[in-house]
Amino acid sequence: MPLRDLALALTVVLIWALNIIVIKVGVAEIPPLMLITLRFALVAVLLVPFYPVARHQLPFLLLLSVTFGTLHFALLFIGLGQAEAGTGAILVQMGTPFATLLAVLLLKEDLGMKRLAGLLLSFAGVIVLAGGPTLPAPLPTAILLTSALAWASSQLLIKRGPAISPMALAGWVALFATPQVALGSWWFEQGQWQAITSASWLAWSAVLYTAVMSSIVAYGIWYGLLHRHPVSRVVPMMLLVPVLAVVLGVLLMDDPLGPHKLIGGGLVVAGIGFIVIQRRKKCTASQDTGSL
């Protein structure tokens, strides 16, 4: 990979790792469902007018807005509000093992020894994390793992669904998901208007960052890299995201860095490496949407 493209790939890794920190900053002032509502609304406004889709693709996008938009992202924001940045990032990466299990169970894909080893390492890492003090309470842990499962389900839908450009998919999923999460915010949260009117520039910067930098700029660069290089060369760099998120959590959020997080996180990342490097050689760029 040329040095310029390597720098672009590392920039995307940094954007997505920093996004974990930014989400925590945002949900400290704005309720999580309202924050994701603002993010989706901004993404839809910026993308939908420029990326039209065919009418027959709308039912698929509506379904994906439930699994990928509402379930994955809404639960991600809620869970990160109650978890350390690094630990939350590691738990969300379990979407890849979940996707592998679903592909084996539902699509009858072959598991293979390397992918089996990857699954065992990943789940062993979660068990190690569970024995340490940095794992959040059972409820936010379950929320983050359910978010990862929703991401995994979305990947299978995308694999079986119609071919849609990444930016169109991001824009229209955001459009359909906006009223869903807005309704959830109205039903489950309180003080949204007061939070919005009193939010600091940091909270509004979080909205802009998650919408523009994470959802549009990072994905635009990422899919450009996937277009120019083999998938197996680009996608494994995603393994750096949880590692960098842990580092940023320690530096910026004063998260503790104990042996359980180091060992458990290392096992999760190693297990995902077994799965990703084996699996992505068989995938095309259009079959991956990212999770952050």
PDB file of C-alpha atoms in Angstrom:
ATOM      1  CA  MET A   1       0.000   0.000   0.000  1.00  0.00           C
ATOM      2  CA  PRO A   2       1.462   3.427  -0.918  1.00  0.00           C
ATOM      3  CA  LEU A   3       2.410   5.665   1.992  1.00  0.00           C
ATOM      4  CA  ARG A   4      -0.419   8.103   1.157  1.00  0.00           C
ATOM      5  CA  ASP A   5      -3.078   5.382   1.311  1.00  0.00           C
ATOM      6  CA  LEU A   6      -1.554   3.936   4.474  1.00  0.00           C
ATOM      7  CA  ALA A   7      -1.829   7.378   6.072  1.00  0.00           C
ATOM      8  CA  LEU A   8      -5.477   7.603   4.920  1.00  0.00           C
ATOM      9  CA  ALA A   9      -6.240   4.182   6.426  1.00  0.00           C
ATOM     10  CA  LEU A  10      -4.663   5.170   9.742  1.00  0.00           C
ATOM     11  CA  THR A  11      -6.663   8.410   9.647  1.00  0.00           C
ATOM     12  CA  VAL A  12      -9.893   6.418   9.365  1.00  0.00           C
ATOM     13  CA  VAL A  13      -8.801   4.197  12.258  1.00  0.00           C
ATOM     14  CA  LEU A  14      -8.145   7.308  14.346  1.00  0.00           C
ATOM     15  CA  ILE A  15     -11.527   8.842  13.397  1.00  0.00           C
ATOM     16  CA  TRP A  16     -13.439   5.717  14.403  1.00  0.00           C
ATOM     17  CA  ALA A  17     -11.470   5.174  17.611  1.00  0.00           C
ATOM     18  CA  LEU A  18     -11.931   8.805  18.616  1.00  0.00           C
ATOM     19  CA  ASN A  19     -15.632   8.458  17.804  1.00  0.00           C
ATOM     20  CA  ILE A  20     -15.994   6.251  20.901  1.00  0.00           C
ATOM     21  CA  ILE A  21     -14.630   9.077  23.069  1.00  0.00           C
ATOM     22  CA  VAL A  22     -16.773  11.661  21.283  1.00  0.00           C
ATOM     23  CA  ILE A  23     -19.950   9.642  21.859  1.00  0.00           C
ATOM     24  CA  LYS A  24     -19.204   9.502  25.582  1.00  0.00           C
ATOM     25  CA  VAL A  25     -18.687  13.278  25.618  1.00  0.00           C
ATOM     26  CA  GLY A  26     -21.985  13.797  23.782  1.00  0.00           C
ATOM     27  CA  VAL A  27     -24.141  11.525  25.931  1.00  0.00           C
ATOM     28  CA  ALA A  28     -22.798  13.237  29.058  1.00  0.00           C
ATOM     29  CA  GLU A  29     -24.926  16.275  28.078  1.00  0.00           C
ATOM     30  CA  ILE A  30     -27.563  15.044  25.608  1.00  0.00           C
ATOM     31  CA  PRO A  31     -29.658  11.894  26.201  1.00  0.00           C
ATOM     32  CA  PRO A  32     -28.292   9.091  23.982  1.00  0.00           C
ATOM     33  CA  LEU A  33     -31.415   8.532  21.870  1.00  0.00           C
ATOM     34  CA  MET A  34     -31.759  12.255  21.246  1.00  0.00           C
ATOM     35  CA  LEU A  35     -28.071  12.425  20.335  1.00  0.00           C
ATOM     36  CA  ILE A  36     -28.423   9.627  17.788  1.00  0.00           C
ATOM     37  CA  THR A  37     -31.576  11.311  16.451  1.00  0.00           C
ATOM     38  CA  LEU A  38     -29.589  14.476  15.778  1.00  0.00           C
ATOM     39  CA  ARG A  39     -26.807  12.451  14.171  1.00  0.00           C
ATOM     40  CA  PHE A  40     -29.151  10.555  11.860  1.00  0.00           C
ATOM     41  CA  ALA A  41     -31.053  13.689  10.884  1.00  0.00           C
ATOM     42  CA  LEU A  42     -27.835  15.468   9.927  1.00  0.00           C
ATOM     43  CA  VAL A  43     -26.514  12.472   7.962  1.00  0.00           C
ATOM     44  CA  ALA A  44     -29.832  12.199   6.074  1.00  0.00           C
ATOM     45  CA  VAL A  45     -29.846  15.907   5.194  1.00  0.00           C
ATOM     46  CA  LEU A  46     -26.268  15.746   3.907  1.00  0.00           C
ATOM     47  CA  LEU A  47     -26.555  12.506   1.898  1.00  0.00           C
ATOM     48  CA  VAL A  48     -30.109  11.679   0.774  1.00  0.00           C
ATOM     49  CA  PRO A  49     -30.499  14.566  -1.744  1.00  0.00           C
ATOM     50  CA  PHE A  50     -27.324  13.489  -3.528  1.00  0.00           C
ATOM     51  CA  TYR A  51     -27.724   9.693  -3.451  1.00  0.00           C
ATOM     52  CA  PRO A  52     -31.144   8.625  -4.758  1.00  0.00           C
ATOM     53  CA  VAL A  53     -32.233   4.986  -4.643  1.00  0.00           C
ATOM     54  CA  ALA A  54     -34.757   2.954  -6.599  1.00  0.00           C
ATOM     55  CA  ARG A  55     -38.267   2.562  -5.198  1.00  0.00           C
ATOM     56  CA  HIS A  56     -37.961  -1.218  -4.975  1.00  0.00           C
ATOM     57  CA  GLN A  57     -34.937  -0.780  -2.644  1.00  0.00           C
ATOM     58  CA  LEU A  58     -36.908   1.179  -0.040  1.00  0.00           C
ATOM     59  CA  PRO A  59     -38.379  -1.836   1.862  1.00  0.00           C
ATOM     60  CA  PHE A  60     -34.890  -3.281   2.274  1.00  0.00           C
ATOM     61  CA  LEU A  61     -33.549   0.056   3.519  1.00  0.00           C
ATOM     62  CA  LEU A  62     -36.455   0.356   5.941  1.00  0.00           C
ATOM     63  CA  LEU A  63     -35.670  -3.092   7.382  1.00  0.00           C
ATOM     64  CA  LEU A  64     -31.989  -2.221   7.620  1.00  0.00           C
ATOM     65  CA  SER A  65     -32.848   1.016   9.414  1.00  0.00           C
ATOM     66  CA  VAL A  66     -34.368  -1.096  12.199  1.00  0.00           C
ATOM     67  CA  THR A  67     -31.433  -3.490  12.656  1.00  0.00           C
ATOM     68  CA  PHE A  68     -28.504  -1.258  11.728  1.00  0.00           C
ATOM     69  CA  GLY A  69     -29.881   2.181  12.568  1.00  0.00           C
ATOM     70  CA  THR A  70     -32.174   1.803  15.541  1.00  0.00           C
ATOM     71  CA  LEU A  71     -30.917  -1.368  17.222  1.00  0.00           C
ATOM     72  CA  HIS A  72     -27.178  -1.158  16.546  1.00  0.00           C
ATOM     73  CA  PHE A  73     -26.504   2.563  16.821  1.00  0.00           C
ATOM     74  CA  ALA A  74     -29.114   3.427  19.442  1.00  0.00           C
ATOM     75  CA  LEU A  75     -27.956   0.605  21.715  1.00  0.00           C
ATOM     76  CA  LEU A  76     -24.323   1.555  21.048  1.00  0.00           C
ATOM     77  CA  PHE A  77     -24.906   5.114  22.243  1.00  0.00           C
ATOM     78  CA  ILE A  78     -26.885   3.955  25.293  1.00  0.00           C
ATOM     79  CA  GLY A  79     -24.268   1.348  26.239  1.00  0.00           C
ATOM     80  CA  LEU A  80     -21.288   3.667  25.799  1.00  0.00           C
ATOM     81  CA  GLY A  81     -22.945   6.154  28.112  1.00  0.00           C
ATOM     82  CA  GLN A  82     -22.532   3.619  30.916  1.00  0.00           C
ATOM     83  CA  ALA A  83     -19.241   1.907  29.997  1.00  0.00           C
ATOM     84  CA  GLU A  84     -15.581   2.842  29.759  1.00  0.00           C
ATOM     85  CA  ALA A  85     -14.525   3.856  26.272  1.00  0.00           C
ATOM     86  CA  GLY A  86     -11.975   1.089  25.723  1.00  0.00           C
ATOM     87  CA  THR A  87     -14.058  -1.704  27.213  1.00  0.00           C
ATOM     88  CA  GLY A  88     -17.104  -0.558  25.228  1.00  0.00           C
ATOM     89  CA  ALA A  89     -15.096  -0.522  22.003  1.00  0.00           C
ATOM     90  CA  ILE A  90     -13.867  -4.065  22.654  1.00  0.00           C
ATOM     91  CA  LEU A  91     -17.369  -5.393  23.362  1.00  0.00           C
ATOM     92  CA  VAL A  92     -18.772  -3.814  20.202  1.00  0.00           C
ATOM     93  CA  GLN A  93     -16.097  -5.599  18.153  1.00  0.00           C
ATOM     94  CA  MET A  94     -17.852  -8.855  19.056  1.00  0.00           C
ATOM     95  CA  GLY A  95     -20.074  -8.108  16.075  1.00  0.00           C
ATOM     96  CA  THR A  96     -17.577  -9.941  13.867  1.00  0.00           C
ATOM     97  CA  PRO A  97     -17.734 -13.241  15.837  1.00  0.00           C
ATOM     98  CA  PHE A  98     -21.522 -12.903  16.018  1.00  0.00           C
ATOM     99  CA  ALA A  99     -21.676 -12.395  12.239  1.00  0.00           C
ATOM    100  CA  THR A 100     -19.564 -15.512  11.750  1.00  0.00           C
ATOM    101  CA  LEU A 101     -21.881 -17.574  13.963  1.00  0.00           C
ATOM    102  CA  LEU A 102     -24.973 -16.279  12.161  1.00  0.00           C
ATOM    103  CA  ALA A 103     -23.426 -17.045   8.776  1.00  0.00           C
ATOM    104  CA  VAL A 104     -22.707 -20.607   9.879  1.00  0.00           C
ATOM    105  CA  LEU A 105     -26.167 -21.132  11.399  1.00  0.00           C
ATOM    106  CA  LEU A 106     -28.336 -19.331   8.840  1.00  0.00           C
ATOM    107  CA  LEU A 107     -26.329 -19.325   5.608  1.00  0.00           C
ATOM    108  CA  LYS A 108     -24.679 -22.731   6.141  1.00  0.00           C
ATOM    109  CA  GLU A 109     -21.195 -21.330   5.610  1.00  0.00           C
ATOM    110  CA  ASP A 110     -18.236 -23.539   6.507  1.00  0.00           C
ATOM    111  CA  LEU A 111     -16.659 -22.680   9.840  1.00  0.00           C
ATOM    112  CA  GLY A 112     -13.131 -24.035   9.449  1.00  0.00           C
ATOM    113  CA  MET A 113     -10.484 -24.438  12.111  1.00  0.00           C
ATOM    114  CA  LYS A 114      -9.109 -20.873  11.900  1.00  0.00           C
ATOM    115  CA  ARG A 115     -12.518 -19.260  12.263  1.00  0.00           C
ATOM    116  CA  LEU A 116     -13.401 -21.661  15.085  1.00  0.00           C
ATOM    117  CA  ALA A 117     -10.182 -20.683  16.843  1.00  0.00           C
ATOM    118  CA  GLY A 118     -11.073 -17.026  16.309  1.00  0.00           C
ATOM    119  CA  LEU A 119     -14.508 -17.530  17.857  1.00  0.00           C
ATOM    120  CA  LEU A 120     -13.066 -19.308  20.875  1.00  0.00           C
ATOM    121  CA  LEU A 121     -10.419 -16.623  21.416  1.00  0.00           C
ATOM    122  CA  SER A 122     -12.984 -13.809  21.122  1.00  0.00           C
ATOM    123  CA  PHE A 123     -15.423 -15.298  23.607  1.00  0.00           C
ATOM    124  CA  ALA A 124     -12.547 -16.202  25.922  1.00  0.00           C
ATOM    125  CA  GLY A 125     -11.541 -12.527  25.831  1.00  0.00           C
ATOM    126  CA  VAL A 126     -15.023 -11.466  26.937  1.00  0.00           C
ATOM    127  CA  ILE A 127     -14.859 -13.970  29.796  1.00  0.00           C
ATOM    128  CA  VAL A 128     -11.520 -12.510  30.896  1.00  0.00           C
ATOM    129  CA  LEU A 129     -12.974  -8.992  30.714  1.00  0.00           C
ATOM    130  CA  ALA A 130     -15.923 -10.171  32.807  1.00  0.00           C
ATOM    131  CA  GLY A 131     -13.542 -11.119  35.591  1.00  0.00           C
ATOM    132  CA  GLY A 132     -12.047  -7.629  35.762  1.00  0.00           C
ATOM    133  CA  PRO A 133     -13.227  -4.369  37.310  1.00  0.00           C
ATOM    134  CA  THR A 134     -13.589  -2.461  34.014  1.00  0.00           C
ATOM    135  CA  LEU A 135     -16.530  -4.419  32.644  1.00  0.00           C
ATOM    136  CA  PRO A 136     -19.698  -2.330  33.049  1.00  0.00           C
ATOM    137  CA  ALA A 137     -22.732  -3.564  34.970  1.00  0.00           C
ATOM    138  CA  PRO A 138     -24.651  -6.497  33.456  1.00  0.00           C
ATOM    139  CA  LEU A 139     -27.288  -4.291  31.785  1.00  0.00           C
ATOM    140  CA  PRO A 140     -24.923  -1.994  29.776  1.00  0.00           C
ATOM    141  CA  THR A 141     -22.776  -5.036  28.935  1.00  0.00           C
ATOM    142  CA  ALA A 142     -25.848  -6.797  27.543  1.00  0.00           C
ATOM    143  CA  ILE A 143     -26.818  -3.624  25.666  1.00  0.00           C
ATOM    144  CA  LEU A 144     -23.401  -3.376  23.986  1.00  0.00           C
ATOM    145  CA  LEU A 145     -23.363  -7.071  23.068  1.00  0.00           C
ATOM    146  CA  THR A 146     -26.904  -6.755  21.666  1.00  0.00           C
ATOM    147  CA  SER A 147     -25.677  -3.773  19.626  1.00  0.00           C
ATOM    148  CA  ALA A 148     -22.901  -5.996  18.262  1.00  0.00           C
ATOM    149  CA  LEU A 149     -25.451  -8.715  17.442  1.00  0.00           C
ATOM    150  CA  ALA A 150     -27.631  -6.155  15.614  1.00  0.00           C
ATOM    151  CA  TRP A 151     -24.577  -5.114  13.580  1.00  0.00           C
ATOM    152  CA  ALA A 152     -23.916  -8.763  12.734  1.00  0.00           C
ATOM    153  CA  SER A 153     -27.524  -9.277  11.623  1.00  0.00           C
ATOM    154  CA  SER A 154     -27.266  -6.175   9.457  1.00  0.00           C
ATOM    155  CA  GLN A 155     -24.187  -7.560   7.711  1.00  0.00           C
ATOM    156  CA  LEU A 156     -26.106 -10.674   6.703  1.00  0.00           C
ATOM    157  CA  LEU A 157     -28.967  -8.526   5.410  1.00  0.00           C
ATOM    158  CA  ILE A 158     -26.562  -6.433   3.349  1.00  0.00           C
ATOM    159  CA  LYS A 159     -24.918  -9.555   1.988  1.00  0.00           C
ATOM    160  CA  ARG A 160     -28.298 -10.859   0.783  1.00  0.00           C
ATOM    161  CA  GLY A 161     -29.817  -7.516  -0.157  1.00  0.00           C
ATOM    162  CA  PRO A 162     -29.670  -5.393  -3.317  1.00  0.00           C
ATOM    163  CA  ALA A 163     -26.480  -3.632  -4.343  1.00  0.00           C
ATOM    164  CA  ILE A 164     -26.595  -0.077  -2.961  1.00  0.00           C
ATOM    165  CA  SER A 165     -23.716   2.380  -2.814  1.00  0.00           C
ATOM    166  CA  PRO A 166     -22.324   2.885   0.704  1.00  0.00           C
ATOM    167  CA  MET A 167     -23.195   6.586   0.868  1.00  0.00           C
ATOM    168  CA  ALA A 168     -26.745   5.971  -0.344  1.00  0.00           C
ATOM    169  CA  LEU A 169     -27.146   3.202   2.190  1.00  0.00           C
ATOM    170  CA  ALA A 170     -25.861   5.416   5.015  1.00  0.00           C
ATOM    171  CA  GLY A 171     -28.105   8.318   4.031  1.00  0.00           C
ATOM    172  CA  TRP A 172     -31.351   6.417   3.558  1.00  0.00           C
ATOM    173  CA  VAL A 173     -30.866   4.217   6.627  1.00  0.00           C
ATOM    174  CA  ALA A 174     -30.349   7.422   8.605  1.00  0.00           C
ATOM    175  CA  LEU A 175     -33.499   8.953   7.084  1.00  0.00           C
ATOM    176  CA  PHE A 176     -35.689   5.982   8.015  1.00  0.00           C
ATOM    177  CA  ALA A 177     -34.068   5.547  11.441  1.00  0.00           C
ATOM    178  CA  THR A 178     -34.497   9.187  12.488  1.00  0.00           C
ATOM    179  CA  PRO A 179     -38.222   8.964  13.397  1.00  0.00           C
ATOM    180  CA  GLN A 180     -37.675   5.579  15.062  1.00  0.00           C
ATOM    181  CA  VAL A 181     -35.042   6.808  17.501  1.00  0.00           C
ATOM    182  CA  ALA A 182     -36.859  10.122  17.940  1.00  0.00           C
ATOM    183  CA  LEU A 183     -39.937   8.184  19.055  1.00  0.00           C
ATOM    184  CA  GLY A 184     -37.765   6.144  21.408  1.00  0.00           C
ATOM    185  CA  SER A 185     -36.304   9.324  22.863  1.00  0.00           C
ATOM    186  CA  TRP A 186     -39.784  10.799  23.382  1.00  0.00           C
ATOM    187  CA  TRP A 187     -40.974   7.597  25.047  1.00  0.00           C
ATOM    188  CA  PHE A 188     -37.993   6.697  27.254  1.00  0.00           C
ATOM    189  CA  GLU A 189     -36.047   9.906  27.889  1.00  0.00           C
ATOM    190  CA  GLN A 190     -36.738  13.188  29.671  1.00  0.00           C
ATOM    191  CA  GLY A 191     -35.356  16.714  29.508  1.00  0.00           C
ATOM    192  CA  GLN A 192     -34.340  16.528  25.844  1.00  0.00           C
ATOM    193  CA  TRP A 193     -35.218  20.127  25.019  1.00  0.00           C
ATOM    194  CA  GLN A 194     -33.456  21.457  28.109  1.00  0.00           C
ATOM    195  CA  ALA A 195     -30.395  19.355  27.252  1.00  0.00           C
ATOM    196  CA  ILE A 196     -30.321  20.640  23.666  1.00  0.00           C
ATOM    197  CA  THR A 197     -30.745  24.311  24.601  1.00  0.00           C
ATOM    198  CA  SER A 198     -28.119  24.134  27.345  1.00  0.00           C
ATOM    199  CA  ALA A 199     -25.640  21.863  25.542  1.00  0.00           C
ATOM    200  CA  SER A 200     -22.072  23.134  25.344  1.00  0.00           C
ATOM    201  CA  TRP A 201     -19.999  23.452  22.218  1.00  0.00           C
ATOM    202  CA  LEU A 202     -18.429  20.097  23.110  1.00  0.00           C
ATOM    203  CA  ALA A 203     -21.804  18.344  22.894  1.00  0.00           C
ATOM    204  CA  TRP A 204     -22.652  19.971  19.554  1.00  0.00           C
ATOM    205  CA  SER A 205     -19.171  19.142  18.301  1.00  0.00           C
ATOM    206  CA  ALA A 206     -19.928  15.521  19.206  1.00  0.00           C
ATOM    207  CA  VAL A 207     -23.073  15.624  17.041  1.00  0.00           C
ATOM    208  CA  LEU A 208     -21.115  17.067  14.103  1.00  0.00           C
ATOM    209  CA  TYR A 209     -18.219  14.655  14.559  1.00  0.00           C
ATOM    210  CA  THR A 210     -20.321  11.497  14.706  1.00  0.00           C
ATOM    211  CA  ALA A 211     -22.374  12.567  11.682  1.00  0.00           C
ATOM    212  CA  VAL A 212     -19.781  14.188   9.411  1.00  0.00           C
ATOM    213  CA  MET A 213     -16.428  12.702  10.374  1.00  0.00           C
ATOM    214  CA  SER A 214     -17.461   9.174  11.407  1.00  0.00           C
ATOM    215  CA  SER A 215     -20.411   8.528   9.090  1.00  0.00           C
ATOM    216  CA  ILE A 216     -19.418  10.446   5.951  1.00  0.00           C
ATOM    217  CA  VAL A 217     -15.734  11.392   5.795  1.00  0.00           C
ATOM    218  CA  ALA A 218     -14.365   8.161   7.274  1.00  0.00           C
ATOM    219  CA  TYR A 219     -16.630   5.908   5.198  1.00  0.00           C
ATOM    220  CA  GLY A 220     -15.851   7.884   2.044  1.00  0.00           C
ATOM    221  CA  ILE A 221     -12.104   7.425   2.562  1.00  0.00           C
ATOM    222  CA  TRP A 222     -12.531   3.785   3.598  1.00  0.00           C
ATOM    223  CA  TYR A 223     -14.479   2.752   0.524  1.00  0.00           C
ATOM    224  CA  GLY A 224     -12.016   4.586  -1.675  1.00  0.00           C
ATOM    225  CA  LEU A 225      -9.249   2.461  -0.150  1.00  0.00           C
ATOM    226  CA  LEU A 226     -11.294  -0.704  -0.645  1.00  0.00           C
ATOM    227  CA  HIS A 227     -11.769   0.259  -4.281  1.00  0.00           C
ATOM    228  CA  ARG A 228      -8.015   0.695  -4.840  1.00  0.00           C
ATOM    229  CA  HIS A 229      -6.642  -2.211  -2.794  1.00  0.00           C
ATOM    230  CA  PRO A 230      -7.519  -5.848  -2.020  1.00  0.00           C
ATOM    231  CA  VAL A 231     -10.022  -6.167   0.802  1.00  0.00           C
ATOM    232  CA  SER A 232      -7.724  -8.536   2.700  1.00  0.00           C
ATOM    233  CA  ARG A 233      -5.075  -5.799   2.799  1.00  0.00           C
ATOM    234  CA  VAL A 234      -7.316  -2.981   4.010  1.00  0.00           C
ATOM    235  CA  VAL A 235      -9.915  -4.465   6.369  1.00  0.00           C
ATOM    236  CA  PRO A 236      -7.494  -6.026   8.908  1.00  0.00           C
ATOM    237  CA  MET A 237      -6.471  -2.481   9.831  1.00  0.00           C
ATOM    238  CA  MET A 238      -9.869  -2.237  11.530  1.00  0.00           C
ATOM    239  CA  LEU A 239      -8.302  -4.345  14.292  1.00  0.00           C
ATOM    240  CA  LEU A 240      -6.451  -1.203  15.363  1.00  0.00           C
ATOM    241  CA  VAL A 241      -9.702   0.608  16.227  1.00  0.00           C
ATOM    242  CA  PRO A 242     -10.380  -1.050  19.626  1.00  0.00           C
ATOM    243  CA  VAL A 243      -6.665  -0.930  20.476  1.00  0.00           C
ATOM    244  CA  LEU A 244      -6.497   2.801  19.811  1.00  0.00           C
ATOM    245  CA  ALA A 245      -9.841   3.335  21.580  1.00  0.00           C
ATOM    246  CA  VAL A 246      -8.382   1.753  24.722  1.00  0.00           C
ATOM    247  CA  VAL A 247      -5.325   4.028  24.491  1.00  0.00           C
ATOM    248  CA  LEU A 248      -7.469   7.131  23.958  1.00  0.00           C
ATOM    249  CA  GLY A 249      -9.722   6.115  26.842  1.00  0.00           C
ATOM    250  CA  VAL A 250      -6.701   5.964  29.138  1.00  0.00           C
ATOM    251  CA  LEU A 251      -5.228   9.262  27.900  1.00  0.00           C
ATOM    252  CA  LEU A 252      -8.389  11.350  27.520  1.00  0.00           C
ATOM    253  CA  MET A 253     -10.933   9.788  29.899  1.00  0.00           C
ATOM    254  CA  ASP A 254      -8.607   8.519  32.659  1.00  0.00           C
ATOM    255  CA  ASP A 255      -9.845   4.952  32.142  1.00  0.00           C
ATOM    256  CA  PRO A 256      -7.863   2.377  34.137  1.00  0.00           C
ATOM    257  CA  LEU A 257      -5.682  -0.061  32.237  1.00  0.00           C
ATOM    258  CA  GLY A 258      -5.518  -3.321  34.170  1.00  0.00           C
ATOM    259  CA  PRO A 259      -4.420  -6.842  33.264  1.00  0.00           C
ATOM    260  CA  HIS A 260      -7.987  -8.013  32.599  1.00  0.00           C
ATOM    261  CA  LYS A 261      -8.494  -5.328  29.962  1.00  0.00           C
ATOM    262  CA  LEU A 262      -5.087  -5.965  28.379  1.00  0.00           C
ATOM    263  CA  ILE A 263      -5.441  -9.745  28.270  1.00  0.00           C
ATOM    264  CA  GLY A 264      -9.162  -9.864  27.511  1.00  0.00           C
ATOM    265  CA  GLY A 265      -8.945  -7.156  24.879  1.00  0.00           C
ATOM    266  CA  GLY A 266      -5.925  -8.839  23.325  1.00  0.00           C
ATOM    267  CA  LEU A 267      -7.788 -12.138  23.071  1.00  0.00           C
ATOM    268  CA  VAL A 268     -10.809 -10.458  21.468  1.00  0.00           C
ATOM    269  CA  VAL A 269      -8.665  -8.624  18.906  1.00  0.00           C
ATOM    270  CA  ALA A 270      -6.619 -11.758  18.162  1.00  0.00           C
ATOM    271  CA  GLY A 271      -9.773 -13.812  17.700  1.00  0.00           C
ATOM    272  CA  ILE A 272     -11.280 -11.231  15.364  1.00  0.00           C
ATOM    273  CA  GLY A 273      -8.000 -11.229  13.456  1.00  0.00           C
ATOM    274  CA  PHE A 274      -8.335 -14.969  12.816  1.00  0.00           C
ATOM    275  CA  ILE A 275     -11.884 -14.452  11.566  1.00  0.00           C
ATOM    276  CA  VAL A 276     -11.414 -11.255   9.547  1.00  0.00           C
ATOM    277  CA  ILE A 277      -8.192 -12.116   7.724  1.00  0.00           C
ATOM    278  CA  GLN A 278      -9.625 -15.503   6.765  1.00  0.00           C
ATOM    279  CA  ARG A 279     -13.110 -14.253   5.840  1.00  0.00           C
ATOM    280  CA  ARG A 280     -12.408 -10.970   4.077  1.00  0.00           C
ATOM    281  CA  LYS A 281     -10.374 -12.651   1.374  1.00  0.00           C
ATOM    282  CA  LYS A 282     -13.680 -14.071   0.160  1.00  0.00           C
ATOM    283  CA  CYS A 283     -15.720 -10.852   0.411  1.00  0.00           C
ATOM    284  CA  THR A 284     -16.180  -7.831  -1.816  1.00  0.00           C
ATOM    285  CA  ALA A 285     -15.931  -4.273  -0.573  1.00  0.00           C
ATOM    286  CA  SER A 286     -19.669  -3.691  -0.841  1.00  0.00           C
ATOM    287  CA  GLN A 287     -20.409  -6.295   1.823  1.00  0.00           C
ATOM    288  CA  ASP A 288     -18.957  -4.368   4.750  1.00  0.00           C
ATOM    289  CA  THR A 289     -20.522  -1.290   6.314  1.00  0.00           C
ATOM    290  CA  GLY A 290     -18.443  -0.734   9.435  1.00  0.00           C
ATOM    291  CA  SER A 291     -19.886  -0.273  12.933  1.00  0.00           C
ATOM    292  CA  LEU A 292     -18.939   3.146  14.200  1.00  0.00           C
TER     293      LEU A 292
END
